[in-house]
Amino acid sequence: MEYCVSSVSELKDVAQKILNFAERERVFLFFGEMGAGKTTFIKELCSTLGVSDITSSPTFSIVNEYNSQQGPVYHFDFYRLKNESEALDLGYEDYFYSGNFCFIEWSEKIPNLLPPQSITVKIEVVNDDQRLIMVNKK
């Protein structure tokens, strides 16, 4: 699936379509350069799931937990990890295999720890105003 979005207001519709596409999958891996809009899109996914908490990038805390109508939603940012053992220390398995939504930025830092089933979301910068969002089941 591919979506070309030209404004933040279009993300709500795309978020709903991607959640529908995911069906029972709960782990989402986000790829894209710094500033591509990964966190912005995750905020919209959280909103679509009914998260009422303020969502923000967990760059320094590594994981943020939000409350939603669907249960807890976990938002990870592994950008600052030096190695996979830091994710092991965090207890990543408790999150990834909880059955709750997990939105993971910079998952390429932990390739050997990712669950076999997930949704891959790649965000490419087309220009200052457009993003291409490509979604696949892994």
Coordinates of C-alpha atoms in Angstrom, one line a residue:
M1 CA 0.0 0.0 0.0
E2 CA 1.2 3.5 -0.8
Y3 CA -0.1 6.9 0.2
C4 CA 1.1 10.3 -0.9
V5 CA 0.2 12.9 1.6
S6 CA 0.5 16.6 1.2
S7 CA -0.7 17.8 4.6
V8 CA -0.9 16.7 8.2
S9 CA -4.7 16.7 7.9
E10 CA -4.5 13.8 5.5
L11 CA -2.8 11.6 8.1
K12 CA -6.0 10.8 9.9
D13 CA -7.5 8.9 6.9
V14 CA -4.2 7.1 6.2
A15 CA -3.8 6.1 9.9
Q16 CA -7.3 4.5 9.9
K17 CA -6.6 2.7 6.6
I18 CA -3.3 1.3 7.9
L19 CA -4.8 0.1 11.2
N20 CA -7.5 -1.6 9.2
F21 CA -4.8 -3.2 6.9
A22 CA -2.9 -4.4 10.0
E23 CA -5.9 -6.5 11.1
R24 CA -4.5 -8.3 14.2
E25 CA -0.9 -7.2 13.9
R26 CA 0.2 -4.9 16.7
V27 CA 3.9 -4.3 16.0
F28 CA 4.7 -1.5 13.6
L29 CA 8.2 -0.7 12.4
F30 CA 8.8 2.8 11.2
F31 CA 11.6 3.7 8.7
G32 CA 12.6 7.1 7.4
E33 CA 15.2 9.7 7.6
M34 CA 15.4 12.1 10.5
G35 CA 12.6 14.6 10.1
A36 CA 10.6 12.5 7.7
G37 CA 7.5 12.6 9.9
K38 CA 7.6 9.2 11.8
T39 CA 6.7 10.7 15.2
T40 CA 4.0 12.9 13.6
F41 CA 2.4 9.9 12.0
I42 CA 2.6 7.9 15.2
K43 CA 0.8 10.7 17.0
E44 CA -2.0 10.4 14.4
L45 CA -2.1 6.6 14.8
C46 CA -2.4 7.1 18.6
S47 CA -5.1 9.6 18.2
T48 CA -7.0 7.2 15.9
L49 CA -6.7 4.5 18.6
G50 CA -8.3 6.9 21.1
V51 CA -5.1 7.9 23.0
S52 CA -6.0 11.0 25.1
D53 CA -2.5 11.4 26.5
I54 CA -0.1 13.9 25.0
T55 CA 2.2 12.0 22.7
S56 CA 5.8 12.9 22.1
S57 CA 9.0 11.3 20.9
P58 CA 10.5 9.0 23.5
T59 CA 14.1 9.8 22.2
F60 CA 15.5 10.1 25.7
S61 CA 13.2 7.7 27.6
I62 CA 13.4 5.1 24.8
V63 CA 9.7 4.1 25.4
N64 CA 6.5 6.0 26.2
E65 CA 3.4 4.3 27.3
Y66 CA 0.0 5.8 26.4
N67 CA -3.5 4.8 27.5
S68 CA -6.1 4.1 24.8
Q69 CA -9.5 2.6 24.5
Q70 CA -7.6 -0.5 23.0
G71 CA -5.3 -0.8 26.1
P72 CA -1.8 0.4 26.4
V73 CA 0.1 1.7 23.4
Y74 CA 3.9 1.7 23.4
H75 CA 6.0 4.1 21.4
F76 CA 9.7 3.3 21.1
D77 CA 12.6 5.4 19.7
F78 CA 15.8 3.3 19.5
Y79 CA 17.8 6.1 17.9
R80 CA 20.1 6.5 20.8
L81 CA 20.8 2.7 21.4
K82 CA 24.4 1.7 21.1
N83 CA 23.6 -2.0 20.8
E84 CA 20.8 -4.6 21.1
S85 CA 21.7 -5.5 24.7
E86 CA 20.2 -2.1 25.7
A87 CA 16.9 -3.2 24.4
L88 CA 17.3 -6.5 26.2
D89 CA 17.9 -4.6 29.5
L90 CA 14.7 -2.7 28.8
G91 CA 12.7 -5.9 28.6
Y92 CA 11.6 -5.4 25.0
E93 CA 9.9 -8.8 24.9
D94 CA 7.3 -7.8 27.5
Y95 CA 6.2 -5.0 25.2
F96 CA 6.6 -6.6 21.7
Y97 CA 4.7 -9.8 22.7
S98 CA 2.1 -8.2 24.9
G99 CA -0.6 -8.1 22.2
N100 CA -0.7 -4.3 22.6
F101 CA 0.2 -1.8 19.9
C102 CA 3.9 -1.1 19.6
F103 CA 5.1 1.7 17.4
I104 CA 8.9 1.4 16.9
E105 CA 11.1 4.1 15.4
W106 CA 14.7 3.2 14.4
S107 CA 14.0 -0.6 14.6
E108 CA 17.0 -1.1 12.4
K109 CA 19.1 -0.7 15.6
I110 CA 17.6 -4.0 16.9
P111 CA 17.2 -6.3 13.8
N112 CA 17.7 -9.5 15.7
L113 CA 15.1 -8.8 18.3
L114 CA 12.1 -7.9 16.1
P115 CA 9.1 -10.2 16.1
P116 CA 8.7 -12.3 12.9
Q117 CA 5.3 -10.7 12.2
S118 CA 5.0 -6.9 11.9
I119 CA 3.8 -4.0 9.8
T120 CA 6.5 -2.0 8.1
V121 CA 5.9 1.7 7.5
K122 CA 8.4 3.6 5.3
I123 CA 8.1 7.3 5.1
E124 CA 10.0 9.1 2.2
V125 CA 10.3 12.8 1.9
V126 CA 9.1 13.7 -1.6
N127 CA 9.5 17.5 -1.0
D128 CA 8.9 19.9 1.9
D129 CA 5.2 19.4 1.6
Q130 CA 4.8 15.8 0.5
R131 CA 5.5 12.4 2.1
L132 CA 5.2 9.0 0.5
I133 CA 4.0 6.4 3.1
M134 CA 4.6 2.8 2.1
V135 CA 3.1 0.0 4.2
N136 CA 3.7 -3.8 4.1
K137 CA 3.2 -6.8 6.2
K138 CA 6.4 -8.5 7.2

